[in-house]
Amino acid sequence: MSLQFCLNKFPKNSDLKDECGLPFGCVVRPFCKTNRAPLDATELPQAENVCRCTECYAYANGYAQFSRYGWTCSLCGAYSEYPAKSKYGSQTHRRSLPELQSELVELEVSRVELDANAESSNNVKQRPITVALVDLDAGEEFIELVKSALLAALEALPPGSLFGLVAFSHKISLYDVQGDVPVVKNVPIPSSGLAEDKLELEDVVPLKRLLAPIGKYKENIVAAIETLRPVPPWEQQAGTAEISGDDASDVEGGRAFGGALEALMDYFGTQPEVRVPTRRGTLASMAAEEGEMMSYATTHLVAFLAGIPNAGPGALDAGRYRLGEDAPTTSRGEEEEEAEDAQDLLEPSTAFYREVALRAADGGVVVDLCVASAQYVDLASLQALATLSGGAIFLYRSLESSTLPQDIYRRLRRPRAVDGVLRLRTSVEFAPVRAYGHFFADEQYENLYHVLSCDMHDTFAFDFEFTNSQGFSQPFPPMLQMVFQYTVMLPVTSEADADGMPTKYILSRRLRVNTVALKLGATPKEVYASADAEAILALLQHKIVRASLEEGIAEGQLLLQDWLVILTAHYNEHFGLAEFGERAASAQLDVAFAHCEALQSLPRLVFALLRSPLLQMNAEGCHPDERVYCQSLYGALEPAALRRSIYPVLSSYKTPDEEAFPRHSLSRAALITSGSPIFLMDTFTSIIVYYAPNAPPELPFPPPQNSKLRQAVNALKGERVITPHLHFIKGGVDSVAPFEAKLLEEQDVGIGGVTPGLGFVGFLDMITKEVRAFMQAA
């Protein structure tokens, strides 16, 4: 578990927090890889043996105070007596307890052993389930891409898991692969969505026949995948024709994605009309007789979509995005209209997919949405399927350059925690008040969140506020305890077949407890010096995205700018550089935070965030689907990866085997002054190797595979949650547009309809004027 705080020294009280002007919160990766809690550990302490506070239910930890008969909780200060025959009464024994010797401890709740080749009907409740939902209202190129992705999925998934194949267009196709040969059965999708027209897929192919163990039926599954074909052109034309008015429901053909989802939710046994997910109904309800702690109670639905859903329930309007209105605006009225259009395209056009997502979350169905289309698909309406269920969105604007198979392989290959419950407990002086991420809050218990599925990269964020005006008191420092309970499936390495594939797996229910003590900052300078710019960026990103969704993109831009202005003003005051009032008119303001290294990157990060797709208007070249995709992607990234996405890392090399400088600013001046011939740009989603036009001709292009530069590129590719695009550009020969587009400091940024010009330099001049005006007016 990784905890990263915006401030590594907490302000001593709420007044000091307000004086500093920095976010007060943290980001957490509950399932991150750590040596202190190895995933492959076979012998773990039992969770039931760890003592808990009788007042706040925190777990015993090394910061608590212990005596012979009881202990004092380090979070709430309550005293609890030990239970009978407790191991905590002896001081000698306490020295050997892992929960008291380390801030992070991994405990086991229960476990069960699985046979990879057992019949699916015997233990569906204890197996990971993956169902692929394939759009056949598509072209041959899309179908071939999806076939490659599905074959990659089979290689990534453990043999002990279950796999189901479903396809859809205006009908839904169910594949039974558990016979001698694969059999497909087709059912028309009703266009009305009425209850009396509900599909009973269980009567067509029983769910236990659809879900086949990969280890036993892999060849049949591959054969079924190879039979996937696009629907005939005349059926596609019927669905893609412009449909409007009362006749829309009578048109046959098209992409009935919504109807297929509804049918699958019924198939999986999820409950209709869910308003708040409670984790009751599920395909995993089959696990009820065993107890949920012993089940792998999550289904992974991977949906492949070739275009906008245009038929049946949940049909969307492709004309919502008017391509012809992307020309730059010239007047204030046009700017306001452009802002309204951009805001409209961020909002769902229907609640249909949100309602399906709530059903999925309630039933333990995680939905990944893989969209490969150059056309508008209205991701704003579709995104709830992934974000509310704990899934992910993958968007590919070009089939030719799509990395879908690689991304699916990475996604399914990584160890995953499923059916998770995340709890945040704090000292009584402060509390989490807002949470951000792809999870949902429990309806009954405060600060309890359900995480249907996450991997080692998935990140969540929390905002803190003081619960009193006095601040922190003795004897304990500020304390935070993060608890994550989850289920994981692990191979038994000693049990393998002739090909080395595991034949047995362990299904382990675990509890990860991370307890940390924070230091206190007594002055603004102490608090500023403890700031973590990456964690601040992560929390700012969540806040600004939420503000832009609720109040508009232009308002989000202004809020971000105002935050930087206020922070800069307080910084100048606390470092004695300027005073509030009339004297600020002649003060030499420092907007680069020269006296505080921890804050120096913030102006560039704010500038880059304003330039990001999250806050760009349609006319600035940001496609609305791209904006929604970035909201989903950035919202789950760990802070270091988010920083690269917002402000790419530019390094330089003298030769492919000798690095010159590890980091440059994103400006042409940096390229010129460095004098280096080779540059490496890492934008997280792409990696660019650029040879300057004046690079010596003897330098090999592209860099050799065994060079240090190429090794650095391969290392960057290997650590990503998605597969980055790799570009080699030779100046003077190839187009340099992809590289120059990432030189953010050369680009202007518009804020609230005002564009200061001159890129980052002009932005700093504008901030200087705003800070001066703010301090004078105070």
mmCIF file of C-alpha atoms in Angstrom, residues 339 343 346 540-564 606 609-612 614-617 627 631 749-753 763:
data_model
loop_
_atom_site.group_PDB
_atom_site.id
_atom_site.type_symbol
_atom_site.label_atom_id
_atom_site.label_comp_id
_atom_site.label_asym_id
_atom_site.label_seq_id
_atom_site.Cartn_x
_atom_site.Cartn_y
_atom_site.Cartn_z
ATOM 1 C CA ALA A 339 -17.757 26.963 -23.702
ATOM 2 C CA GLN A 343 -19.727 21.672 -21.383
ATOM 3 C CA LEU A 346 -19.045 16.534 -21.050
ATOM 4 C CA LEU A 540 -5.825 19.311 -7.991
ATOM 5 C CA GLN A 541 -6.628 17.265 -11.081
ATOM 6 C CA HIS A 542 -9.508 15.539 -9.309
ATOM 7 C CA LYS A 543 -10.859 18.802 -7.874
ATOM 8 C CA ILE A 544 -10.663 20.680 -11.179
ATOM 9 C CA VAL A 545 -12.266 17.869 -13.177
ATOM 10 C CA ARG A 546 -15.123 17.710 -10.691
ATOM 11 C CA ALA A 547 -15.509 21.510 -10.847
ATOM 12 C CA SER A 548 -15.466 21.513 -14.661
ATOM 13 C CA LEU A 549 -18.185 18.846 -14.739
ATOM 14 C CA GLU A 550 -20.368 20.723 -12.264
ATOM 15 C CA GLU A 551 -19.723 24.335 -13.273
ATOM 16 C CA GLY A 552 -18.130 24.243 -16.728
ATOM 17 C CA ILE A 553 -14.663 24.050 -18.267
ATOM 18 C CA ALA A 554 -14.177 27.832 -18.219
ATOM 19 C CA GLU A 555 -14.984 27.906 -14.501
ATOM 20 C CA GLY A 556 -12.535 25.055 -13.922
ATOM 21 C CA GLN A 557 -9.817 27.052 -15.676
ATOM 22 C CA LEU A 558 -10.510 30.115 -13.533
ATOM 23 C CA LEU A 559 -10.557 28.109 -10.310
ATOM 24 C CA LEU A 560 -7.163 26.605 -11.100
ATOM 25 C CA GLN A 561 -5.689 29.990 -11.993
ATOM 26 C CA ASP A 562 -7.144 31.569 -8.838
ATOM 27 C CA TRP A 563 -5.672 28.803 -6.697
ATOM 28 C CA LEU A 564 -2.182 29.510 -8.064
ATOM 29 C CA VAL A 606 -0.603 24.335 -13.437
ATOM 30 C CA LEU A 609 -2.851 21.269 -16.641
ATOM 31 C CA LEU A 610 -4.556 24.271 -18.216
ATOM 32 C CA ARG A 611 -3.171 23.122 -21.588
ATOM 33 C CA SER A 612 -4.270 19.502 -21.058
ATOM 34 C CA LEU A 614 -9.089 18.110 -19.365
ATOM 35 C CA LEU A 615 -9.501 21.886 -19.692
ATOM 36 C CA GLN A 616 -9.351 22.508 -23.438
ATOM 37 C CA MET A 617 -12.317 23.667 -25.482
ATOM 38 C CA ARG A 627 -11.355 14.704 -23.069
ATOM 39 C CA GLN A 631 -10.626 12.138 -17.326
ATOM 40 C CA VAL A 749 -3.163 28.973 -22.833
ATOM 41 C CA GLY A 750 -6.614 30.520 -22.732
ATOM 42 C CA ILE A 751 -8.209 31.137 -19.328
ATOM 43 C CA GLY A 752 -11.792 32.279 -19.152
ATOM 44 C CA GLY A 753 -11.623 33.561 -22.721
ATOM 45 C CA PHE A 763 1.471 32.996 -18.357
#
